[in-house]
Short mmCIF file of C-alpha atoms and ligand atoms in Angstrom, two decimals:
data_model
loop_
_atom_site.label_atom_id
_atom_site.label_comp_id
_atom_site.label_asym_id
_atom_site.label_seq_id
_atom_site.Cartn_x
_atom_site.Cartn_y
_atom_site.Cartn_z
CA MET A 1 -71.70 97.86 108.87
CA THR A 2 -68.48 96.68 111.02
CA VAL A 3 -68.62 93.70 112.71
CA ASN A 4 -65.95 93.07 115.84
CA VAL A 5 -63.44 90.29 115.99
CA ILE A 6 -62.11 89.07 118.69
CA GLY A 7 -59.43 86.94 118.61
CA GLY A 8 -57.08 86.84 115.97
CA GLY A 9 -54.93 83.20 116.00
CA LEU A 10 -56.16 80.67 113.10
CA SER A 11 -59.96 80.95 113.55
CA GLY A 12 -60.57 85.33 113.98
CA CYS A 13 -57.82 86.03 111.14
CA GLU A 14 -59.66 83.21 108.77
CA ALA A 15 -62.84 84.99 109.93
CA ALA A 16 -62.23 88.55 108.98
CA TRP A 17 -60.40 87.56 105.72
CA GLN A 18 -64.05 85.96 104.88
CA LEU A 19 -65.54 89.11 105.85
CA ALA A 20 -62.82 91.51 104.12
CA ASN A 21 -63.15 89.64 101.54
CA ARG A 22 -67.32 90.89 100.87
CA GLY A 23 -67.32 94.11 101.69
CA ILE A 24 -67.23 94.14 105.24
CA ASP A 25 -64.95 95.98 107.49
CA VAL A 26 -63.74 94.38 110.47
CA ASN A 27 -62.23 95.51 113.51
CA LEU A 28 -60.30 92.22 114.54
CA TYR A 29 -59.24 92.15 118.93
CA GLU A 30 -56.04 90.34 119.26
CA MET A 31 -54.56 90.83 122.81
CA LYS A 32 -51.20 90.20 122.35
CA PRO A 33 -49.10 91.70 122.71
CA SER A 34 -49.51 92.93 125.67
CA SER A 35 -51.21 89.90 126.71
CA TYR A 36 -50.34 86.42 125.92
CA SER A 37 -51.92 83.39 127.13
CA PRO A 38 -50.03 80.85 128.50
CA ALA A 39 -49.21 78.94 124.99
CA HIS A 40 -48.71 82.12 122.75
CA HIS A 41 -45.46 83.68 122.63
CA LEU A 42 -44.63 85.41 119.17
CA GLU A 43 -45.64 88.75 118.75
CA TYR A 44 -47.77 87.63 115.35
CA LEU A 45 -51.34 87.14 114.90
CA ALA A 46 -52.38 83.23 114.05
CA GLU A 47 -49.60 81.44 116.42
CA LEU A 48 -49.51 78.17 116.16
CA VAL A 49 -48.98 77.31 120.08
CA CYS A 50 -47.87 73.63 119.50
CA SER A 51 -47.11 72.12 116.37
CA ASN A 52 -45.94 72.87 113.52
CA SER A 53 -47.97 70.66 111.20
CA LEU A 54 -51.16 70.79 110.29
CA ARG A 55 -51.36 66.95 109.62
CA SER A 56 -52.07 65.28 106.45
CA ASN A 57 -52.65 67.12 102.78
CA GLN A 58 -53.90 64.26 100.81
CA ILE A 59 -57.67 63.66 100.70
CA GLU A 60 -57.92 60.19 101.58
CA ASN A 61 -57.29 61.62 105.34
CA ALA A 62 -60.61 63.67 106.83
CA VAL A 63 -58.19 66.78 107.18
CA GLY A 64 -56.57 66.29 103.57
CA LEU A 65 -60.12 66.45 102.19
CA LEU A 66 -60.99 69.42 104.50
CA LYS A 67 -57.88 71.47 103.56
CA GLU A 68 -58.84 71.25 99.93
CA GLU A 69 -62.57 72.45 100.37
CA MET A 70 -60.94 75.25 102.58
CA ARG A 71 -58.54 76.01 99.82
CA MET A 72 -61.56 75.75 97.54
CA LEU A 73 -63.51 78.42 99.59
CA GLY A 74 -60.27 81.31 99.73
CA SER A 75 -59.04 80.00 102.75
CA LEU A 76 -56.63 82.64 104.10
CA ILE A 77 -54.95 79.76 106.73
CA MET A 78 -54.36 77.68 103.54
CA GLN A 79 -52.59 80.21 101.27
CA CYS A 80 -50.01 80.95 104.14
CA ALA A 81 -49.58 77.52 105.26
CA ASP A 82 -48.93 76.96 101.30
CA GLN A 83 -46.49 79.27 100.76
CA THR A 84 -44.43 78.62 104.34
CA GLN A 85 -44.36 74.84 103.94
CA VAL A 86 -41.28 72.42 105.49
CA PRO A 87 -41.04 69.31 104.52
CA ALA A 88 -43.02 67.23 106.26
CA GLY A 89 -43.52 63.34 104.38
CA GLY A 90 -47.40 63.42 103.16
CA ALA A 91 -48.07 66.34 106.21
CA LEU A 92 -48.49 69.74 105.51
CA ALA A 93 -46.27 71.37 107.91
CA VAL A 94 -45.53 74.81 107.88
CA ASP A 95 -42.71 77.02 109.56
CA ARG A 96 -44.01 78.21 112.46
CA VAL A 97 -42.61 81.70 112.10
CA GLY A 98 -42.89 82.71 108.45
CA PHE A 99 -46.52 81.16 108.56
CA SER A 100 -47.82 83.40 111.38
CA LYS A 101 -45.37 86.48 109.52
CA LEU A 102 -47.00 85.60 106.60
CA VAL A 103 -51.12 85.58 107.95
CA THR A 104 -50.33 88.78 110.19
CA GLU A 105 -49.08 90.64 106.95
CA LYS A 106 -52.23 90.40 104.52
CA ILE A 107 -54.58 90.94 107.69
CA ASN A 108 -53.27 94.11 107.82
CA ASN A 109 -52.26 94.49 104.43
CA HIS A 110 -56.26 94.29 103.61
CA PRO A 111 -57.87 97.98 103.35
CA HIS A 112 -61.17 96.69 105.25
CA ILE A 113 -59.05 95.28 108.00
CA ASN A 114 -58.66 96.87 111.04
CA VAL A 115 -56.57 95.09 114.01
CA VAL A 116 -57.14 96.64 117.31
CA ASN A 117 -54.35 95.56 119.92
CA GLU A 118 -55.95 95.17 123.06
CA GLU A 119 -57.76 93.00 125.18
CA VAL A 120 -61.91 92.62 125.60
CA ILE A 121 -63.12 92.17 128.32
CA HIS A 122 -67.41 92.41 127.27
CA ILE A 123 -69.47 91.20 124.63
CA ASP A 124 -71.20 94.22 123.53
CA GLU A 125 -74.43 92.15 122.57
CA ASN A 126 -76.05 95.00 120.27
CA SER A 127 -72.37 95.12 118.10
CA TYR A 128 -72.37 92.52 115.21
CA THR A 129 -69.43 90.05 116.89
CA ILE A 130 -67.32 86.39 116.01
CA VAL A 131 -66.23 85.30 119.36
CA ALA A 132 -62.38 83.15 117.91
CA THR A 133 -60.43 84.35 121.51
CA GLY A 134 -59.78 79.79 121.33
CA PRO A 135 -59.29 77.11 124.02
CA LEU A 136 -56.44 79.68 126.05
CA THR A 137 -59.80 82.58 126.37
CA SER A 138 -58.55 85.66 128.79
CA GLY A 139 -59.70 85.20 132.71
CA ALA A 140 -62.33 88.48 132.26
CA LEU A 141 -63.64 87.33 128.52
CA TYR A 142 -64.06 84.02 129.65
CA ASP A 143 -66.44 85.00 132.44
CA GLU A 144 -68.29 87.26 130.87
CA ILE A 145 -68.83 84.65 128.13
CA LYS A 146 -70.13 82.07 130.84
CA ASN A 147 -72.69 84.97 131.60
CA PHE A 148 -74.03 85.44 128.23
CA PHE A 149 -74.75 81.59 128.08
CA GLY A 150 -75.63 80.32 131.63
CA SER A 151 -74.01 77.64 133.07
CA SER A 152 -73.74 75.75 129.59
CA TYR A 153 -70.04 75.74 129.31
CA LEU A 154 -67.28 73.62 129.80
CA HIS A 155 -63.35 73.62 130.55
CA PHE A 156 -60.55 71.16 130.30
CA PHE A 157 -56.63 70.83 130.01
CA ASP A 158 -54.28 69.89 127.50
CA ALA A 159 -50.62 69.50 126.47
CA ALA A 160 -47.67 70.52 124.64
CA ALA A 161 -44.10 69.57 123.02
CA PRO A 162 -40.46 69.97 123.83
CA ILE A 163 -38.85 71.90 120.90
CA VAL A 164 -34.25 71.19 120.70
CA THR A 165 -31.78 73.57 118.57
CA THR A 166 -30.83 70.64 115.84
CA GLU A 167 -27.56 71.42 116.30
CA SER A 168 -27.53 70.04 120.10
CA ILE A 169 -29.04 66.59 118.15
CA ASP A 170 -26.29 63.67 118.91
CA MET A 171 -25.67 62.70 115.04
CA ASN A 172 -23.53 60.42 115.53
CA VAL A 173 -26.53 58.49 117.65
CA ALA A 174 -29.73 59.80 115.54
CA TYR A 175 -30.54 59.49 111.94
CA LYS A 176 -32.45 60.35 109.35
CA ALA A 177 -34.74 58.05 107.83
CA ALA A 178 -38.67 58.20 106.39
CA ARG A 179 -40.42 54.91 107.66
CA TYR A 180 -39.62 51.75 105.79
CA GLY A 181 -37.63 53.69 103.09
CA LYS A 182 -40.84 55.65 101.71
CA GLY A 183 -40.64 58.82 100.84
CA ASP A 184 -37.91 61.37 101.92
CA ALA A 185 -35.82 61.24 105.34
CA ASP A 186 -37.76 63.96 106.60
CA TYR A 187 -37.81 62.85 110.52
CA ILE A 188 -34.70 62.48 113.09
CA ASN A 189 -34.22 59.06 115.26
CA CYS A 190 -33.48 58.10 118.64
CA PRO A 191 -33.51 54.85 118.61
CA MET A 192 -33.06 52.91 121.60
CA THR A 193 -32.30 49.75 123.09
CA GLU A 194 -34.39 47.40 125.51
CA GLU A 195 -31.74 48.00 128.44
CA GLU A 196 -32.11 52.01 127.21
CA TYR A 197 -35.73 52.05 127.14
CA ASN A 198 -36.08 50.32 130.55
CA VAL A 199 -33.92 53.24 132.38
CA PHE A 200 -35.58 55.45 130.05
CA TYR A 201 -39.32 54.37 131.35
CA GLU A 202 -38.30 54.28 134.37
CA ASN A 203 -37.32 57.60 134.71
CA LEU A 204 -40.95 58.71 132.64
CA ILE A 205 -43.12 57.40 135.28
CA ASN A 206 -41.57 58.32 138.02
CA ALA A 207 -40.30 61.46 137.30
CA GLU A 208 -42.47 65.09 138.83
CA CYS A 209 -45.01 66.93 137.46
CA ALA A 210 -46.18 70.19 137.49
CA VAL A 211 -48.98 71.20 139.92
CA LEU A 212 -52.93 70.58 137.77
CA HIS A 213 -55.42 72.09 138.31
CA ASP A 214 -59.27 71.22 138.05
CA GLY A 215 -60.28 69.37 135.43
CA GLU A 216 -56.38 67.76 134.15
CA GLU A 217 -58.40 64.50 134.55
CA ASN A 218 -60.15 65.54 131.62
CA VAL A 219 -57.06 64.91 129.53
CA PHE A 220 -58.16 64.96 125.60
CA GLU A 221 -56.74 61.64 124.28
CA GLY A 222 -55.11 63.31 120.35
CA CYS A 223 -52.86 65.19 122.75
CA MET A 224 -52.49 63.02 125.97
CA PRO A 225 -48.93 63.74 127.40
CA VAL A 226 -46.00 60.96 127.10
CA GLU A 227 -45.98 60.48 131.12
CA THR A 228 -49.74 59.63 131.45
CA MET A 229 -49.37 57.81 127.48
CA ALA A 230 -46.80 55.86 129.41
CA LYS A 231 -47.72 55.07 132.32
CA ARG A 232 -50.66 53.30 131.07
CA GLY A 233 -48.31 50.86 130.97
CA ARG A 234 -44.64 49.37 129.61
CA GLU A 235 -45.57 48.75 126.50
CA THR A 236 -47.82 51.60 125.47
CA LEU A 237 -45.04 53.70 124.13
CA LEU A 238 -43.67 50.81 121.92
CA TYR A 239 -47.25 50.75 119.95
CA GLY A 240 -47.43 54.90 119.25
CA PRO A 241 -44.81 57.54 119.38
CA LEU A 242 -41.86 54.81 119.98
CA LYS A 243 -42.68 52.85 117.62
CA PRO A 244 -39.72 51.95 116.26
CA VAL A 245 -41.17 48.94 113.13
CA GLY A 246 -39.84 50.27 109.43
CA LEU A 247 -36.78 52.30 111.07
CA GLU A 248 -33.81 50.62 110.65
CA ASN A 249 -30.81 51.75 112.37
CA PRO A 250 -28.11 52.36 109.62
CA TYR A 251 -25.28 52.74 112.21
CA THR A 252 -26.11 48.81 113.07
CA ASN A 253 -28.68 47.64 110.16
CA GLU A 254 -31.09 46.16 112.67
CA LEU A 255 -34.75 46.83 114.38
CA PRO A 256 -34.26 49.45 117.05
CA TYR A 257 -36.47 48.29 120.27
CA ALA A 258 -37.95 51.52 120.25
CA VAL A 259 -37.28 54.97 118.72
CA VAL A 260 -38.60 58.67 119.47
CA GLN A 261 -38.75 60.79 116.13
CA LEU A 262 -38.20 64.64 116.36
CA ARG A 263 -39.66 66.83 113.53
CA GLN A 264 -38.58 69.93 111.47
CA ASP A 265 -39.85 73.19 113.41
CA ASN A 266 -38.79 76.18 111.45
CA LYS A 267 -37.93 76.30 107.79
CA ASP A 268 -34.11 76.67 108.57
CA ALA A 269 -34.63 73.31 110.11
CA THR A 270 -32.42 74.62 113.26
CA LEU A 271 -35.16 73.51 115.34
CA TYR A 272 -36.82 69.81 115.61
CA ASN A 273 -39.81 68.80 117.90
CA ILE A 274 -39.70 66.14 119.85
CA VAL A 275 -43.24 63.57 118.26
CA GLY A 276 -45.62 62.66 120.75
CA PHE A 277 -43.94 63.80 123.24
CA GLN A 278 -46.40 66.40 125.04
CA THR A 279 -45.82 66.86 128.37
CA HIS A 280 -46.74 68.29 131.79
CA LEU A 281 -43.57 67.11 133.61
CA LYS A 282 -41.62 70.01 135.29
CA PHE A 283 -39.25 71.86 133.43
CA GLY A 284 -35.84 70.09 135.10
CA GLU A 285 -37.31 67.19 134.72
CA GLN A 286 -37.91 67.34 131.31
CA LYS A 287 -34.61 67.84 131.22
CA ARG A 288 -32.84 65.20 132.99
CA VAL A 289 -35.75 62.53 131.57
CA PHE A 290 -35.75 63.48 127.17
CA SER A 291 -31.49 63.82 127.75
CA LEU A 292 -32.02 60.25 128.75
CA ILE A 293 -32.35 59.46 125.28
CA PRO A 294 -29.69 58.15 123.24
CA GLY A 295 -29.46 61.33 120.31
CA LEU A 296 -30.61 64.04 123.16
CA ASN A 297 -27.91 63.70 125.38
CA ASN A 298 -26.74 67.22 125.53
CA ALA A 299 -30.31 67.99 123.62
CA GLU A 300 -30.13 72.01 123.93
CA PHE A 301 -34.19 72.54 125.22
CA VAL A 302 -35.70 76.52 123.09
CA ARG A 303 -39.00 75.48 124.45
CA TYR A 304 -40.01 72.86 127.13
CA GLY A 305 -43.82 70.71 126.84
CA VAL A 306 -46.73 72.86 129.13
CA MET A 307 -50.04 72.11 130.25
CA HIS A 308 -52.86 74.00 129.25
CA ARG A 309 -56.57 74.79 129.50
CA ASN A 310 -59.04 73.91 126.83
CA THR A 311 -62.29 75.72 126.81
CA PHE A 312 -65.41 75.61 124.62
CA ILE A 313 -68.43 76.07 124.80
CA ASN A 314 -71.33 73.41 125.47
CA SER A 315 -72.07 73.88 120.86
CA PRO A 316 -75.04 71.90 120.36
CA ASP A 317 -77.22 73.57 122.81
CA LEU A 318 -75.99 76.92 121.32
CA LEU A 319 -74.49 76.92 118.22
CA ASN A 320 -76.15 76.18 114.39
CA ASN A 321 -74.56 75.42 111.86
CA HIS A 322 -73.51 79.01 111.35
CA TYR A 323 -71.64 79.10 113.40
CA GLN A 324 -74.18 81.49 115.10
CA THR A 325 -75.90 81.50 118.10
CA ARG A 326 -79.26 80.59 118.57
CA LYS A 327 -79.24 83.30 121.71
CA ASN A 328 -78.56 86.22 120.01
CA GLU A 329 -78.54 86.37 116.37
CA LYS A 330 -75.62 89.28 116.31
CA ILE A 331 -73.58 87.52 117.95
CA PHE A 332 -71.34 84.08 116.00
CA PHE A 333 -68.13 82.18 117.73
CA ALA A 334 -65.83 80.50 115.87
CA GLY A 335 -62.38 78.63 116.41
CA GLN A 336 -62.23 75.98 118.90
CA ILE A 337 -63.62 77.44 121.47
CA THR A 338 -67.01 76.22 119.59
CA GLY A 339 -65.77 72.68 119.66
CA VAL A 340 -63.83 72.11 116.41
CA GLU A 341 -60.65 70.37 117.64
CA GLY A 342 -57.73 71.60 115.82
CA TYR A 343 -55.76 73.91 113.46
CA VAL A 344 -57.14 73.53 110.25
CA GLU A 345 -60.56 72.80 112.55
CA SER A 346 -60.61 75.61 114.05
CA ALA A 347 -59.48 77.43 110.85
CA SER A 348 -62.38 76.61 108.55
CA SER A 349 -64.87 77.18 111.09
CA GLY A 350 -63.55 80.49 111.22
CA LEU A 351 -63.83 80.04 107.34
CA VAL A 352 -68.16 79.08 107.90
CA ALA A 353 -68.53 81.31 110.80
CA GLY A 354 -67.30 84.30 108.19
CA ILE A 355 -69.01 83.75 105.54
CA ASN A 356 -72.00 83.49 107.05
CA MET A 357 -72.18 86.69 109.03
CA ALA A 358 -71.23 88.03 105.76
CA GLU A 359 -74.18 86.82 104.10
CA PHE A 360 -76.94 87.06 106.40
CA LEU A 361 -75.69 90.63 106.97
CA ASN A 362 -75.83 91.72 102.91
CA GLY A 363 -79.48 90.32 103.36
CA LYS A 364 -78.91 87.02 101.78
CA GLU A 365 -79.76 83.09 103.10
CA MET A 366 -76.71 81.75 104.85
CA THR A 367 -74.70 79.11 103.44
CA SER A 368 -75.53 75.36 104.74
CA PHE A 369 -72.74 73.38 103.65
CA PRO A 370 -73.67 69.62 104.20
CA PRO A 371 -73.03 67.62 105.65
CA GLU A 372 -71.44 65.54 102.77
CA THR A 373 -68.54 67.66 103.07
CA ALA A 374 -66.13 67.77 105.82
CA ILE A 375 -66.51 71.38 106.26
CA GLY A 376 -70.13 70.74 107.11
CA ALA A 377 -69.55 67.87 108.75
CA LEU A 378 -67.90 69.57 110.79
CA SER A 379 -69.82 72.43 111.53
CA HIS A 380 -73.26 69.68 111.95
CA TYR A 381 -70.87 67.81 114.62
CA ILE A 382 -70.66 71.06 116.89
CA SER A 383 -74.68 72.43 116.36
CA SER A 384 -76.45 69.02 116.68
CA GLY A 385 -74.47 66.57 118.94
CA SER A 386 -76.10 65.51 121.82
CA VAL A 387 -75.39 68.46 125.04
CA GLY A 388 -74.46 66.09 127.77
CA SER A 389 -71.28 64.35 126.21
CA PHE A 390 -70.92 67.01 123.86
CA GLN A 391 -67.16 66.88 123.50
CA PRO A 392 -64.17 68.51 121.46
CA MET A 393 -63.79 66.72 117.98
CA ASN A 394 -61.45 66.75 114.97
CA VAL A 395 -62.98 66.05 111.51
CA THR A 396 -62.62 61.97 110.19
CA PHE A 397 -64.65 60.24 107.83
CA GLY A 398 -66.22 59.18 110.77
CA ILE A 399 -68.97 62.24 111.13
CA ILE A 400 -69.25 63.21 107.51
CA SER A 401 -72.46 61.55 105.50
CA SER A 402 -71.76 58.22 104.18
CA LEU A 403 -71.35 56.97 100.46
CA ASN A 404 -74.79 55.04 99.16
CA GLN A 405 -73.33 52.39 97.85
CA LYS A 406 -70.81 49.53 99.43
CA VAL A 407 -67.16 49.93 99.15
CA ARG A 408 -64.73 47.36 100.79
CA LYS A 409 -61.30 49.26 100.55
CA LYS A 410 -61.13 52.23 103.32
CA ARG A 411 -58.94 54.68 100.80
CA GLU A 412 -60.88 54.01 97.74
CA LYS A 413 -64.25 54.81 100.14
CA ASN A 414 -62.52 58.08 101.28
CA LEU A 415 -61.19 59.11 98.55
CA LEU A 416 -64.84 58.39 96.58
CA ILE A 417 -66.46 60.68 99.93
CA ALA A 418 -64.03 63.36 99.06
CA GLN A 419 -64.52 63.49 95.55
CA ARG A 420 -67.93 64.09 96.53
CA SER A 421 -67.01 66.75 98.46
CA ILE A 422 -65.19 68.37 96.10
CA GLU A 423 -68.39 68.63 93.20
CA ILE A 424 -70.64 69.20 96.23
CA LEU A 425 -68.54 72.48 96.55
CA LYS A 426 -68.14 73.30 93.07
CA ASN A 427 -71.62 73.13 91.95
CA MET A 428 -72.59 75.35 95.26
CA GLU A 429 -73.11 78.99 94.68
CA LEU A 430 -71.04 81.35 97.15
C1 FAD B 501 -51.02 73.85 124.73
C2 FAD B 501 -53.00 74.04 123.27
C3 FAD B 501 -51.99 72.72 121.94
C4 FAD B 501 -51.93 72.66 120.44
N1 FAD B 501 -51.76 72.03 119.48
C5 FAD B 501 -52.50 71.72 118.71
C6 FAD B 501 -51.77 70.79 118.12
O1 FAD B 501 -50.53 70.92 118.32
N2 FAD B 501 -52.01 70.63 116.37
C7 FAD B 501 -53.56 71.37 116.15
O2 FAD B 501 -54.61 71.14 115.08
N3 FAD B 501 -54.34 71.78 117.44
C8 FAD B 501 -54.24 71.98 119.18
N4 FAD B 501 -54.36 73.07 119.82
C9 FAD B 501 -55.37 73.02 119.59
C10 FAD B 501 -56.68 73.83 118.45
O3 FAD B 501 -55.79 73.71 116.78
C11 FAD B 501 -54.72 75.93 119.20
O4 FAD B 501 -55.72 75.82 119.98
C12 FAD B 501 -55.57 76.51 117.37
O5 FAD B 501 -54.72 78.06 117.36
C13 FAD B 501 -57.46 76.98 118.03
O6 FAD B 501 -57.94 78.22 117.07
P1 FAD B 501 -58.40 79.47 117.13
O7 FAD B 501 -58.35 80.42 116.32
O8 FAD B 501 -59.61 79.03 117.87
O9 FAD B 501 -57.77 79.80 118.54
P2 FAD B 501 -56.30 80.84 119.05
O10 FAD B 501 -55.80 80.27 117.36
O11 FAD B 501 -55.49 80.37 120.40
O12 FAD B 501 -56.26 81.99 118.96
C14 FAD B 501 -57.01 82.63 120.08
C15 FAD B 501 -56.87 83.96 119.98
O13 FAD B 501 -57.65 84.65 120.77
C16 FAD B 501 -56.90 85.89 121.79
N5 FAD B 501 -57.32 86.53 122.71
C17 FAD B 501 -57.87 85.61 123.77
N6 FAD B 501 -58.72 86.18 124.89
C18 FAD B 501 -58.65 87.80 124.13
C19 FAD B 501 -59.26 88.56 124.87
N7 FAD B 501 -59.77 88.74 125.35
N8 FAD B 501 -59.48 89.20 123.65
C20 FAD B 501 -58.29 89.16 122.98
N9 FAD B 501 -57.67 88.18 122.05
C21 FAD B 501 -57.80 87.29 122.70
C22 FAD B 501 -54.81 84.73 122.21
O14 FAD B 501 -54.24 85.69 122.25
C23 FAD B 501 -54.90 84.38 119.91
O15 FAD B 501 -54.14 85.29 119.60
C24 FAD B 501 -53.47 72.81 120.55
C25 FAD B 501 -53.98 74.29 121.42
C26 FAD B 501 -53.81 73.52 123.02
C27 FAD B 501 -54.22 74.79 124.08
#
């Protein structure tokens, strides 16, 4: 029995790995390197298209808990992320290229996985298939999926942040620091006076944007373009990505009016990305406006921010909590296209889809991860949310079943939820 996994991204690689480790042969179809979406650039599988951070690594944070659960379940993506991590405080950030390269090596070396570099344009309803083509699913397959499900189909746009070379950052102005001096000084900080902020702000809100397509008005809150956020009010950035609190300037011993932060983007620390600066300004405008930031006056931009389509299906109507389509038991979906949101969440859905497809093929009862776990909460969210207002969702404690007891302190409560989840998974037979 062979399963066709379509899409060699985070979810597709994870699904293929889970199937293959259960002895099932997999054809993993990936359209790169002959065809690239607007956000993909690397020739490797499992590419991180925007930030190199997989967010928090602490179990008191829902995405940290999800990571821990995935480690317990033998996740390929977590194994490779742990092996290629770069310093990022309490977050798990990775060397972008090193991570994707490692995933590719492991997939290529697995005896049960055959990678086929080909764009898929048709879903064979008689074959066992996992569709994991992500938020930037290619055009022909997009139409095919639309035909497969009928009209219950949506799409919108979101945005990616620019990357600059480290050597082009002026460290006579910028400085490394950790907020309140806690932890390692992992971020580069560019301080602004009120006058500098005012000039930057005026230029930002009046800069020219790239032409947008339909659906742009539905910008996703978790990845909002910096200019869109700025247009909400002069103070908005000062309470968001440009918050100066706890980042005293060592050159002046004063708290700056605003601070732009940059996060290490590769293992060798030769590249940094501008935190929270997802944007759809025209490239020339990005260079002009972002070069107004003190410390970035001569910055070399190796990648500009861009806007992208983000495709997802109305999963509550279409999928069960095994990520299997209600229409055809042989066809599963996984990844961001199912309405989970984020790198780790996408990989987690590939993990669940892979395990369940394997169980389905082996004639076993499929696994329902309970809503007390982060991984189960996500699969319940996408399969049982309300169809009318269904929107992609990051994992949060808000979707995980609450405790039976009242705990006032949030951190303590989250820790108890996390410990409960880990205990449940330890006792599950898989
Ligand atoms: C611009 C952008 C920025 C994002 N930034 C972040 C971020 O910073 N942090 C975060 O947590 N999440 C981010 N996301 C959301 C999401 O986590 C990522 O998109 C994630 O990679 C989704 O994983 P996936 O496996 O669903 O899709 P992908 O990782 O995109 O994998 C899909 C794969 O399928 C391939 N493919 C597509 N169509 C076909 C076809 N017809 N045939 C064969 N192969 C095909 C693609 O080439 C790709 O390799 C972002 C999304 C977008 C669009």
